mmCIF file of C-alpha atoms and ligand atoms in Angstrom:
data_model
loop_
_atom_site.group_PDB
_atom_site.id
_atom_site.type_symbol
_atom_site.label_atom_id
_atom_site.label_comp_id
_atom_site.label_asym_id
_atom_site.label_seq_id
_atom_site.Cartn_x
_atom_site.Cartn_y
_atom_site.Cartn_z
ATOM 1 C CA MET T 12 -13.778 -148.419 91.626
ATOM 2 C CA LEU T 13 -10.920 -150.495 93.043
ATOM 3 C CA ASP T 14 -10.106 -151.791 89.575
ATOM 4 C CA ASP T 15 -9.844 -148.287 88.151
ATOM 5 C CA LEU T 16 -7.531 -147.313 90.938
ATOM 6 C CA ARG T 17 -5.179 -150.262 90.703
ATOM 7 C CA GLU T 18 -2.519 -148.611 88.571
ATOM 8 C CA LEU T 19 -2.677 -145.307 90.364
ATOM 9 C CA TYR T 20 -2.695 -147.193 93.632
ATOM 10 C CA GLN T 21 0.562 -148.949 92.816
ATOM 11 C CA GLU T 22 2.223 -145.688 91.803
ATOM 12 C CA VAL T 23 1.137 -143.840 94.907
ATOM 13 C CA ILE T 24 2.056 -146.704 97.245
ATOM 14 C CA LEU T 25 5.498 -146.932 95.681
ATOM 15 C CA ASP T 26 6.026 -143.189 95.944
ATOM 16 C CA HIS T 27 5.022 -143.092 99.622
ATOM 17 C CA SER T 28 7.175 -146.102 100.478
ATOM 18 C CA LYS T 29 10.239 -144.627 98.803
ATOM 19 C CA ARG T 30 9.744 -141.129 100.160
ATOM 20 C CA PRO T 31 7.658 -141.476 103.316
ATOM 21 C CA ARG T 32 6.003 -138.242 104.437
ATOM 22 C CA ASN T 33 6.268 -137.146 108.059
ATOM 23 C CA PHE T 34 9.070 -139.641 108.701
ATOM 24 C CA ARG T 35 10.466 -138.004 111.850
ATOM 25 C CA HIS T 36 10.197 -137.873 115.630
ATOM 26 C CA PRO T 37 8.699 -134.492 116.572
ATOM 27 C CA GLU T 38 10.059 -133.052 119.823
ATOM 28 C CA ASP T 39 6.653 -131.872 120.972
ATOM 29 C CA ALA T 40 4.880 -135.195 120.382
ATOM 30 C CA ASN T 41 2.856 -136.024 123.497
ATOM 31 C CA HIS T 42 1.460 -139.418 122.488
ATOM 32 C CA GLU T 43 3.299 -142.312 120.924
ATOM 33 C CA ALA T 44 2.974 -146.028 120.385
ATOM 34 C CA HIS T 45 5.038 -148.817 118.935
ATOM 35 C CA GLY T 46 3.449 -151.267 116.547
ATOM 36 C CA TYR T 47 4.744 -154.642 115.418
ATOM 37 C CA ASN T 48 3.478 -156.985 112.741
ATOM 38 C CA PRO T 49 5.141 -160.369 113.360
ATOM 39 C CA LEU T 50 3.763 -161.838 110.130
ATOM 40 C CA CYS T 51 5.865 -159.524 107.995
ATOM 41 C CA GLY T 52 8.332 -158.061 110.498
ATOM 42 C CA ASP T 53 7.071 -154.495 110.099
ATOM 43 C CA THR T 54 7.698 -152.111 112.984
ATOM 44 C CA VAL T 55 6.405 -148.599 113.361
ATOM 45 C CA ASN T 56 6.531 -145.844 115.956
ATOM 46 C CA VAL T 57 3.694 -143.371 115.621
ATOM 47 C CA TYR T 58 4.056 -139.924 117.199
ATOM 48 C CA LEU T 59 1.101 -137.630 117.759
ATOM 49 C CA THR T 60 0.900 -134.089 119.012
ATOM 50 C CA LEU T 61 -2.588 -133.715 120.429
ATOM 51 C CA GLY T 62 -3.917 -130.280 121.295
ATOM 52 C CA PRO T 63 -6.060 -129.579 124.374
ATOM 53 C CA ASP T 64 -9.135 -129.532 122.147
ATOM 54 C CA GLY T 65 -8.557 -133.082 120.872
ATOM 55 C CA LEU T 66 -7.122 -131.936 117.568
ATOM 56 C CA ILE T 67 -4.238 -133.857 116.028
ATOM 57 C CA GLU T 68 -1.850 -130.956 115.486
ATOM 58 C CA ASP T 69 0.974 -133.141 114.210
ATOM 59 C CA ALA T 70 1.337 -136.768 113.194
ATOM 60 C CA ALA T 71 4.602 -138.458 112.304
ATOM 61 C CA PHE T 72 6.236 -141.863 112.347
ATOM 62 C CA GLU T 73 9.450 -143.817 112.104
ATOM 63 C CA GLY T 74 9.676 -147.436 111.162
ATOM 64 C CA LYS T 75 11.012 -150.267 109.105
ATOM 65 C CA GLY T 76 9.102 -152.684 106.972
ATOM 66 C CA CYS T 77 7.619 -153.529 103.641
ATOM 67 C CA ALA T 78 6.446 -150.971 101.092
ATOM 68 C CA ILE T 79 2.806 -151.333 102.098
ATOM 69 C CA SER T 80 3.467 -150.720 105.798
ATOM 70 C CA LEU T 81 5.599 -147.650 105.093
ATOM 71 C CA ALA T 82 3.197 -146.227 102.525
ATOM 72 C CA SER T 83 0.239 -146.784 104.813
ATOM 73 C CA ALA T 84 1.965 -145.029 107.720
ATOM 74 C CA SER T 85 3.016 -142.173 105.454
ATOM 75 C CA MET T 86 -0.475 -141.707 104.043
ATOM 76 C CA MET T 87 -2.080 -142.064 107.452
ATOM 77 C CA THR T 88 -0.042 -139.204 108.922
ATOM 78 C CA GLU T 89 -1.131 -136.997 106.026
ATOM 79 C CA ILE T 90 -4.761 -138.012 106.421
ATOM 80 C CA ILE T 91 -5.145 -137.528 110.179
ATOM 81 C CA LYS T 92 -3.122 -134.348 110.624
ATOM 82 C CA GLY T 93 -5.503 -131.513 111.466
ATOM 83 C CA LYS T 94 -8.370 -133.895 112.181
ATOM 84 C CA SER T 95 -9.934 -134.498 115.580
ATOM 85 C CA VAL T 96 -9.172 -137.657 117.536
ATOM 86 C CA ASP T 97 -12.772 -138.766 117.023
ATOM 87 C CA ASP T 98 -12.525 -138.254 113.263
ATOM 88 C CA ALA T 99 -9.267 -140.225 113.154
ATOM 89 C CA ARG T 100 -10.911 -143.154 114.948
ATOM 90 C CA GLU T 101 -13.855 -143.010 112.586
ATOM 91 C CA LEU T 102 -11.567 -142.989 109.547
ATOM 92 C CA PHE T 103 -9.757 -146.061 110.858
ATOM 93 C CA ALA T 104 -13.055 -147.850 111.446
ATOM 94 C CA GLY T 105 -14.120 -147.083 107.885
ATOM 95 C CA PHE T 106 -10.729 -148.093 106.510
ATOM 96 C CA LEU T 107 -10.909 -151.433 108.359
ATOM 97 C CA LYS T 108 -14.272 -152.151 106.738
ATOM 98 C CA LEU T 109 -12.738 -151.388 103.348
ATOM 99 C CA VAL T 110 -9.735 -153.685 103.748
ATOM 100 C CA LYS T 111 -11.877 -156.446 105.204
ATOM 101 C CA GLY T 112 -14.184 -156.196 102.217
ATOM 102 C CA GLU T 113 -17.204 -155.226 104.313
ATOM 103 C CA ASP T 114 -17.548 -151.955 102.410
ATOM 104 C CA ASP T 115 -16.625 -151.086 98.836
ATOM 105 C CA PHE T 116 -16.568 -147.344 99.236
ATOM 106 C CA ILE T 117 -15.792 -144.800 101.902
ATOM 107 C CA ASP T 118 -17.127 -141.279 102.144
ATOM 108 C CA ALA T 119 -14.434 -139.516 104.126
ATOM 109 C CA GLY T 120 -14.110 -136.204 102.335
ATOM 110 C CA ASP T 121 -10.596 -135.342 101.218
ATOM 111 C CA ALA T 122 -9.264 -138.584 102.714
ATOM 112 C CA SER T 123 -11.467 -140.873 100.617
ATOM 113 C CA GLU T 124 -9.098 -141.209 97.676
ATOM 114 C CA LYS T 125 -6.065 -142.176 99.772
ATOM 115 C CA LEU T 126 -8.088 -144.629 101.840
ATOM 116 C CA MET T 127 -9.449 -146.281 98.709
ATOM 117 C CA MET T 128 -5.925 -146.695 97.352
ATOM 118 C CA LEU T 129 -4.676 -148.259 100.569
ATOM 119 C CA ALA T 130 -7.684 -150.530 100.548
ATOM 120 C CA GLY T 131 -6.312 -152.108 97.359
ATOM 121 C CA VAL T 132 -4.455 -154.503 99.679
ATOM 122 C CA ARG T 133 -7.683 -156.358 100.347
ATOM 123 C CA GLU T 134 -6.783 -158.476 97.337
ATOM 124 C CA PHE T 135 -3.756 -159.653 99.285
ATOM 125 C CA PRO T 136 -4.949 -160.853 102.707
ATOM 126 C CA MET T 137 -1.386 -161.288 103.964
ATOM 127 C CA ARG T 138 -0.852 -157.568 103.422
ATOM 128 C CA VAL T 139 -3.876 -156.340 105.329
ATOM 129 C CA LYS T 140 -1.938 -156.352 108.610
ATOM 130 C CA CYS T 141 0.866 -154.386 106.961
ATOM 131 C CA ALA T 142 -1.620 -151.757 105.810
ATOM 132 C CA THR T 143 -3.392 -151.435 109.148
ATOM 133 C CA LEU T 144 -0.344 -151.552 111.462
ATOM 134 C CA ALA T 145 0.247 -147.793 111.630
ATOM 135 C CA TRP T 146 -3.471 -147.207 112.160
ATOM 136 C CA HIS T 147 -3.544 -149.598 115.114
ATOM 137 C CA ALA T 148 -0.499 -147.806 116.515
ATOM 138 C CA MET T 149 -2.213 -144.450 115.979
ATOM 139 C CA THR T 150 -5.263 -145.401 118.063
ATOM 140 C CA SER T 151 -2.988 -147.001 120.680
ATOM 141 C CA ALA T 152 -1.062 -143.736 120.915
ATOM 142 C CA ILE T 153 -4.323 -141.832 121.426
ATOM 143 C CA ASP T 154 -5.333 -144.304 124.137
ATOM 144 C CA ASN T 155 -1.872 -144.166 125.763
ATOM 145 C CA GLU T 156 -1.197 -147.821 125.124
ATOM 146 C CA GLU T 157 2.456 -148.031 124.254
ATOM 147 C CA GLU T 158 2.612 -151.348 122.446
ATOM 148 C CA VAL T 159 0.422 -152.892 119.829
ATOM 149 C CA THR T 160 0.823 -156.002 117.742
ATOM 150 C CA THR T 161 -1.317 -157.147 114.872
ATOM 151 C CA GLU T 162 -1.532 -160.624 116.387
HETATM 152 ZN ZN1 ZN H 208 4.531 -155.759 105.747
#
């Protein structure tokens, strides 16, 4: 599965890193967190607009870093928008298992394909922290922790 996706994975990652989706600071964001990956120097600010019912109404980010960190943040905002906070946490937990090599497949509905592509970084252990940075920042934002580092 990962092998079949390698080429597509590279194309999609490149596209998202060059033209990140949801790269903005929404005025009505009510949760945010800053993430830093000292290994690579990636920084990301994740902005969430959470509704009273625990739905992620909007997800956006700003940041600087390598292609993987930008692509991961871009894809994450697309994946979690419209999902519940609980679903977003569950997706991150599943994604972590993928990148750590504990699982080879994830069943996450419409998000599965993107998560599998991002999980291609598991072949490059140095890049795992780049790929998970925005996700750590996302859960920190939900939990109202303002700073997160991958160390
Ligand atoms: Zn990086």
